[in-house]
Structures are given as C-alpha cells and as structure tokens.
Tab-separated table of C-alpha atoms and ligand atoms in Angstrom:
chain	number	residue	atom	x	y	z
A	14	MET	CA	76.121	-17.948	-31.922
A	15	ARG	CA	77.723	-18.013	-28.521
A	16	THR	CA	80.206	-21.027	-27.280
A	17	PRO	CA	78.781	-22.760	-24.963
A	18	LEU	CA	80.234	-23.298	-21.645
A	19	VAL	CA	79.752	-25.990	-19.099
A	20	MET	CA	81.690	-25.029	-15.641
A	21	GLY	CA	81.867	-27.357	-12.825
A	22	ASN	CA	82.261	-25.694	-9.118
A	23	TRP	CA	83.636	-28.303	-6.884
A	24	LYS	CA	83.227	-26.278	-3.854
A	25	LEU	CA	85.027	-27.562	-0.815
A	26	ASN	CA	85.536	-30.912	-2.421
A	27	GLY	CA	88.629	-32.901	-3.110
A	28	THR	CA	92.038	-34.330	-2.467
A	29	LYS	CA	95.413	-34.464	-4.561
A	30	GLU	CA	94.686	-37.965	-5.826
A	31	SER	CA	91.015	-37.475	-6.500
A	32	VAL	CA	91.742	-33.996	-8.228
A	33	ALA	CA	94.175	-35.749	-10.420
A	34	THR	CA	91.595	-38.601	-11.034
A	35	LEU	CA	88.673	-35.810	-12.151
A	36	ILE	CA	90.719	-33.620	-14.357
A	37	LYS	CA	92.460	-37.211	-16.305
A	38	GLY	CA	88.672	-38.630	-16.045
A	39	ILE	CA	87.015	-35.472	-17.949
A	40	GLU	CA	90.191	-34.606	-19.981
A	41	SER	CA	89.592	-36.387	-23.047
A	42	ALA	CA	85.505	-35.508	-23.618
A	43	ALA	CA	86.905	-32.015	-22.923
A	44	ASN	CA	89.516	-32.410	-25.922
A	45	ALA	CA	86.996	-33.807	-28.110
A	46	ALA	CA	84.354	-31.376	-27.466
A	47	THR	CA	86.060	-28.655	-29.867
A	48	ASN	CA	82.631	-26.803	-30.137
A	49	VAL	CA	82.552	-26.283	-26.103
A	50	GLU	CA	84.179	-24.566	-23.478
A	51	VAL	CA	85.119	-26.450	-20.393
A	52	ALA	CA	86.386	-25.296	-16.991
A	53	VAL	CA	86.466	-26.018	-13.860
A	54	CYS	CA	86.951	-23.907	-10.700
A	55	PRO	CA	88.732	-26.213	-7.619
A	56	PRO	CA	89.409	-24.956	-4.575
A	57	ALA	CA	91.778	-22.189	-4.270
A	58	ILE	CA	94.757	-24.930	-2.395
A	59	PHE	CA	94.239	-26.767	-5.521
A	60	ILE	CA	94.596	-24.364	-8.488
A	61	GLU	CA	98.381	-25.044	-9.024
A	62	GLN	CA	97.751	-28.440	-8.801
A	63	VAL	CA	95.000	-28.415	-11.603
A	64	ALA	CA	96.887	-25.580	-13.662
A	65	ASN	CA	99.335	-28.188	-13.452
A	66	LEU	CA	97.430	-30.993	-14.925
A	67	THR	CA	95.650	-29.053	-17.698
A	68	ALA	CA	98.621	-27.503	-19.001
A	69	ASP	CA	98.260	-29.584	-22.393
A	70	SER	CA	94.696	-29.819	-22.811
A	71	ARG	CA	91.296	-27.768	-23.941
A	72	ILE	CA	90.224	-27.335	-19.668
A	73	GLU	CA	90.030	-23.833	-18.253
A	74	PHE	CA	90.120	-23.508	-14.882
A	75	GLY	CA	89.244	-20.958	-12.426
A	76	ALA	CA	89.058	-19.583	-8.968
A	77	GLN	CA	85.368	-20.056	-6.702
A	78	ASP	CA	85.718	-16.500	-4.919
A	79	VAL	CA	88.980	-13.615	-4.823
A	80	SER	CA	89.453	-10.962	-2.562
A	81	THR	CA	88.951	-7.484	-3.586
A	82	ASN	CA	91.840	-6.760	-2.444
A	83	VAL	CA	95.360	-7.653	-4.294
A	84	ALA	CA	97.674	-8.155	-1.282
A	85	GLY	CA	98.057	-6.817	2.408
A	86	ALA	CA	96.779	-7.586	5.851
A	87	PHE	CA	93.868	-9.547	4.830
A	88	THR	CA	94.012	-12.808	6.536
A	89	GLY	CA	92.928	-16.072	4.847
A	90	GLU	CA	92.158	-14.221	1.264
A	91	THR	CA	92.764	-14.996	-2.050
A	92	SER	CA	94.542	-12.741	-4.438
A	93	PRO	CA	93.004	-12.276	-7.746
A	94	VAL	CA	96.806	-11.182	-8.760
A	95	MET	CA	97.461	-14.819	-7.354
A	96	VAL	CA	95.207	-16.448	-9.045
A	97	LYS	CA	96.221	-15.118	-12.376
A	98	GLU	CA	99.457	-15.817	-11.941
A	99	PHE	CA	98.634	-19.412	-12.212
A	100	GLY	CA	97.239	-19.122	-15.702
A	101	ALA	CA	93.266	-18.889	-13.925
A	102	LYS	CA	91.234	-18.249	-16.461
A	103	TYR	CA	87.994	-17.145	-14.697
A	104	SER	CA	87.031	-16.556	-10.997
A	105	LEU	CA	83.228	-17.376	-9.548
A	106	VAL	CA	81.533	-13.964	-7.717
A	107	GLY	CA	78.348	-13.768	-5.701
A	108	HIS	CA	77.707	-17.638	-5.453
A	109	SER	CA	74.516	-17.589	-3.507
A	110	GLU	CA	76.998	-20.023	-1.370
A	111	ARG	CA	78.969	-16.931	-0.559
A	112	ARG	CA	76.103	-14.809	-0.636
A	113	GLN	CA	74.368	-16.937	2.617
A	114	TYR	CA	77.111	-18.059	4.401
A	115	HIS	CA	79.618	-15.027	3.955
A	116	ASN	CA	77.704	-11.953	4.201
A	117	GLU	CA	78.322	-10.789	0.681
A	118	THR	CA	76.575	-8.091	-0.287
A	119	ASP	CA	75.622	-6.921	-3.818
A	120	ALA	CA	77.978	-4.555	-3.659
A	121	VAL	CA	80.990	-6.493	-2.172
A	122	VAL	CA	79.816	-8.395	-5.317
A	123	ALA	CA	79.818	-5.866	-7.599
A	124	ALA	CA	83.565	-4.737	-5.789
A	125	LYS	CA	84.724	-8.311	-6.514
A	126	PHE	CA	83.482	-8.201	-9.975
A	127	VAL	CA	85.621	-5.136	-10.671
A	128	ALA	CA	88.452	-6.674	-8.926
A	129	ILE	CA	88.085	-9.629	-11.131
A	130	GLN	CA	87.869	-8.005	-14.008
A	131	GLU	CA	91.116	-5.730	-13.204
A	132	ASN	CA	93.595	-8.358	-12.446
A	133	GLY	CA	92.453	-9.949	-16.064
A	134	LEU	CA	90.164	-12.746	-15.129
A	135	ILE	CA	86.432	-13.397	-16.176
A	136	PRO	CA	83.696	-13.327	-13.902
A	137	VAL	CA	81.209	-15.525	-13.416
A	138	LEU	CA	78.547	-13.761	-11.780
A	139	CYS	CA	76.144	-15.795	-10.178
A	140	ILE	CA	72.493	-14.354	-9.132
A	141	GLY	CA	69.536	-16.262	-8.180
A	142	GLU	CA	66.229	-16.290	-6.264
A	143	THR	CA	65.575	-17.934	-3.028
A	144	LEU	CA	62.259	-20.850	-2.617
A	145	GLU	CA	60.423	-17.831	-0.920
A	146	GLU	CA	61.142	-15.370	-3.596
A	147	ARG	CA	59.816	-17.310	-6.266
A	148	GLU	CA	56.660	-18.159	-4.399
A	149	THR	CA	56.013	-14.743	-4.023
A	150	ASP	CA	56.873	-13.823	-7.879
A	151	LYS	CA	59.983	-11.981	-7.150
A	152	THR	CA	62.508	-13.854	-9.536
A	153	PHE	CA	63.186	-10.909	-11.835
A	154	ALA	CA	62.758	-8.376	-9.710
A	155	VAL	CA	66.108	-10.564	-7.337
A	156	VAL	CA	68.112	-10.886	-10.900
A	157	GLU	CA	67.688	-7.377	-11.908
A	158	THR	CA	68.467	-6.114	-8.336
A	159	GLN	CA	71.366	-8.222	-8.522
A	160	LEU	CA	72.461	-7.501	-12.209
A	161	LYS	CA	71.723	-3.816	-11.456
A	162	ALA	CA	74.038	-3.172	-8.363
A	163	VAL	CA	77.206	-5.020	-10.632
A	164	VAL	CA	75.908	-2.472	-13.673
A	165	GLU	CA	76.175	0.643	-11.579
A	166	VAL	CA	79.482	-0.113	-10.419
A	167	ALA	CA	81.071	-1.569	-13.084
A	168	GLY	CA	79.432	-0.425	-15.918
A	169	ILE	CA	77.594	-2.259	-18.765
A	170	ALA	CA	79.762	-2.303	-20.859
A	171	ALA	CA	81.997	-4.622	-18.673
A	172	LEU	CA	79.457	-7.725	-18.920
A	173	GLU	CA	80.530	-7.605	-22.518
A	174	ASN	CA	83.642	-9.027	-20.835
A	175	SER	CA	81.490	-11.523	-18.156
A	176	VAL	CA	79.642	-14.605	-17.948
A	177	ILE	CA	76.551	-14.741	-15.936
A	178	ALA	CA	75.534	-17.584	-14.358
A	179	TYR	CA	71.537	-17.975	-13.134
A	180	GLU	CA	71.448	-20.715	-10.059
A	181	PRO	CA	68.492	-20.826	-8.403
A	182	VAL	CA	68.827	-21.291	-4.850
A	183	TRP	CA	66.308	-23.611	-4.518
A	184	ALA	CA	67.497	-25.694	-7.220
A	185	ILE	CA	71.283	-26.005	-5.596
A	186	GLY	CA	72.291	-29.028	-4.278
A	187	THR	CA	68.249	-29.834	-3.563
A	188	GLY	CA	68.091	-32.291	-6.603
A	189	LYS	CA	65.450	-30.077	-7.800
A	190	VAL	CA	66.610	-29.187	-10.987
A	191	ALA	CA	64.454	-25.730	-12.918
A	192	THR	CA	62.827	-26.708	-15.795
A	193	SER	CA	63.935	-26.024	-18.885
A	194	GLU	CA	61.171	-23.514	-19.568
A	195	GLN	CA	61.565	-22.058	-16.226
A	196	ALA	CA	65.186	-21.541	-16.705
A	197	GLN	CA	64.550	-20.233	-20.253
A	198	GLU	CA	62.082	-17.862	-19.036
A	199	VAL	CA	64.734	-16.465	-16.466
A	200	HIS	CA	67.486	-16.811	-19.038
A	201	ALA	CA	64.968	-14.324	-21.284
A	202	HIS	CA	64.722	-12.064	-19.209
A	203	ILE	CA	68.087	-11.371	-18.325
A	204	ARG	CA	68.517	-11.186	-21.432
A	205	SER	CA	66.205	-8.567	-22.699
A	206	TRP	CA	66.956	-7.052	-19.467
A	207	LEU	CA	70.629	-6.726	-20.804
A	208	LYS	CA	69.703	-5.818	-23.981
A	209	ALA	CA	67.670	-2.587	-23.401
A	210	GLN	CA	70.708	-0.970	-22.078
A	211	SER	CA	73.306	-2.838	-24.548
A	212	GLU	CA	72.281	-4.953	-27.604
A	213	VAL	CA	76.168	-6.109	-27.720
A	214	VAL	CA	76.285	-7.207	-24.388
A	215	ALA	CA	73.164	-9.158	-24.526
A	216	GLU	CA	74.218	-10.966	-27.583
A	217	LYS	CA	77.692	-11.712	-26.557
A	218	VAL	CA	77.576	-12.885	-22.997
A	219	GLN	CA	76.988	-16.534	-22.190
A	220	ILE	CA	74.512	-16.899	-19.599
A	221	LEU	CA	74.627	-20.783	-17.700
A	222	TYR	CA	71.983	-22.363	-15.657
A	223	GLY	CA	72.881	-24.078	-12.232
A	224	GLY	CA	71.256	-25.947	-10.168
A	225	SER	CA	71.194	-29.763	-9.614
A	226	VAL	CA	72.373	-29.705	-13.476
A	227	LYS	CA	73.017	-34.018	-14.468
A	228	ALA	CA	73.523	-35.444	-17.354
A	229	ASN	CA	70.524	-36.505	-18.053
A	230	SER	CA	68.902	-33.342	-17.503
A	231	ALA	CA	71.537	-31.137	-19.141
A	232	LYS	CA	70.715	-31.707	-23.135
A	233	GLU	CA	67.409	-29.901	-22.714
A	234	LEU	CA	68.320	-27.280	-20.465
A	235	PHE	CA	71.127	-26.569	-23.325
A	236	ALA	CA	69.141	-26.991	-26.126
A	237	GLN	CA	66.899	-23.486	-24.718
A	238	ALA	CA	67.717	-20.400	-26.774
A	239	ASP	CA	68.863	-18.434	-23.623
A	240	ILE	CA	70.655	-21.057	-22.251
A	241	ASP	CA	74.774	-21.071	-22.606
A	242	GLY	CA	75.642	-24.037	-20.972
A	243	GLY	CA	76.100	-24.632	-17.061
A	244	LEU	CA	77.686	-24.093	-13.880
A	245	VAL	CA	77.469	-27.046	-12.029
A	246	GLY	CA	77.649	-28.443	-8.603
A	247	GLY	CA	77.810	-32.319	-7.393
A	248	ALA	CA	78.115	-33.802	-10.247
A	249	ALA	CA	80.941	-32.188	-11.524
A	250	LEU	CA	82.609	-34.310	-9.028
A	251	ILE	CA	81.395	-37.208	-11.026
A	252	ILE	CA	83.100	-38.193	-14.271
A	253	GLU	CA	80.542	-39.835	-16.048
A	254	GLU	CA	78.013	-36.951	-15.188
A	255	PHE	CA	80.499	-34.336	-15.930
A	256	VAL	CA	81.360	-35.668	-19.114
A	257	GLY	CA	77.985	-36.686	-19.946
A	258	ILE	CA	76.913	-32.867	-19.325
A	259	ILE	CA	79.870	-31.634	-21.939
A	260	GLU	CA	78.065	-33.922	-24.429
A	261	GLY	CA	75.207	-32.880	-23.610
A	262	ALA	CA	76.307	-29.238	-24.158
A	263	LYS	CA	77.990	-30.289	-28.191
B	14	LIG	P1	74.537	-28.374	-7.802
B	14	LIG	O1	74.798	-28.955	-9.014
B	14	LIG	O2	75.210	-29.438	-6.789
B	14	LIG	O3	73.074	-28.396	-7.118
B	14	LIG	O4	75.323	-27.011	-7.307
B	14	LIG	C1	75.238	-25.796	-7.950
B	14	LIG	C2	76.372	-24.978	-7.683
B	14	LIG	O5	75.964	-24.509	-6.987
B	14	LIG	C3	77.455	-24.474	-8.873
B	14	LIG	O6	77.701	-23.314	-8.571
C-alpha cells in the first residue's frame, strides 16, 4: 500500500515569525503520525529557515518551483541544486498558478520535471482542468495531455520516483472542494492511464488531491482508493487546519 502524503503549499506567504510559529505548531502532529508523510513547500527564501526548524522532526520540505538551469545568467531563478543543498526532498512542478501567471507550457513543465529529478529531488507534478474544460467534458483529455507531455520527455519509468497532484483549477483557492467521488473518478483515471504503460508506476506513485482541502473534508477524500493524500494551500497556513488534515490521513 502507498503511504499517504500531506503536503502544504504555502505559496507567497509567510514571515520569519509566522514560519517559526507554523512549523512549531504542526511538528508534534507530524511526528506522531508515523504512517503519514508530511511536507511543506515554503517560498524559496524561507527554505533554509525551514531546514533548520525541521532538522529533528519528520517534516520534509520542498520548493514550489525551480529553474531548468542549475547555474548561470538566469536572474531571479532558483536552482534545483541549491534547493537540494539545503536538504529539500521535493519540488512542485507545473502548478496551475505557474502555468497561468508565468506561461509555463507542458514543454517547460517537462523540462523542469527532468531537472528536478536529475538533481536528486522528487518532482510533484501538478495537473488539472479548468472549470470550462470540466464543463465541456475535457477533464480526462486535459490530464492525459499534461501527463503525456512529461512521459514523452522523461520516460514512464521516471514517474516511479515522482508524486502526482491532481488539482482542478476551479477548486484552487475557491473554497469549492471537489466531491470525493469527483476526485476519485479522476484519480482512478490517472492511475489506469499510468497502468496501461507501467503497472509498477501505477501501483507506486502517490496521487494527491489539491483544491480547497480543509480539515473537515480531508478524511473522506483520503479514504478514496486512489487518493493518497493532499496538496494543501490556504489550510496549510493554519495550524489547526493542517494538523486536522494530517489526522485525516492517518
Ligand atoms: P487551496 O488549498 O488554497 O485551494 O490551494 C490548493 C493548491 O493550489 C495547492 O497547491
């Protein structure tokens, strides 16, 4: 069986003080939930602080995005090598906010996926449809296209050492969580699409749900056969909410 993973995506939020308070607040729940993997993705500038604060805990951490380049004249970028040096385990890639606000195409996402893995980090590949795509029955086609773009470049075997996050764009930051049936339907589709290419990958890869996950919706979502945890935005910034979500994954 797959170990559930609860990951917080803090997005562009935090101060040195709030980061310290948040890590202290979630630490004991993360340490106690020995059958759940817990991770946070702070803004890059807080990675060193999070590394120090989590050194003696079960909390892992990752970047929200990295460059395809490891070094050089790329102003404003964060290298996967740098993130790794500070002890990160993961990097998100292809979050819908990156796709939308930074014009990240499937090709860029695939290149970042490869750069993340080549530098010893686990990519958390974010995929998901917009409301318009859902309403016009394109959900399966959209997630397949997004997966295919990565598989064509990285190879199917590369997905064995990755995490997939299904994040319907219409559920992100809207308070409109997908029902557990809606989410499970897409997760099962993703897993069967993977299975057609590699049973090993399909069995192993954790598929997280993301989009307005809260403490009160987590348990039912995570009880679904193909939902292996959550990628949490807003609720990951609130100690009681994030702790409740960890509890929901036990
Ligand atoms: P919310 O939980 O705030 O909807 O954000 C989800 C998300 O985008 C996580 O990556």
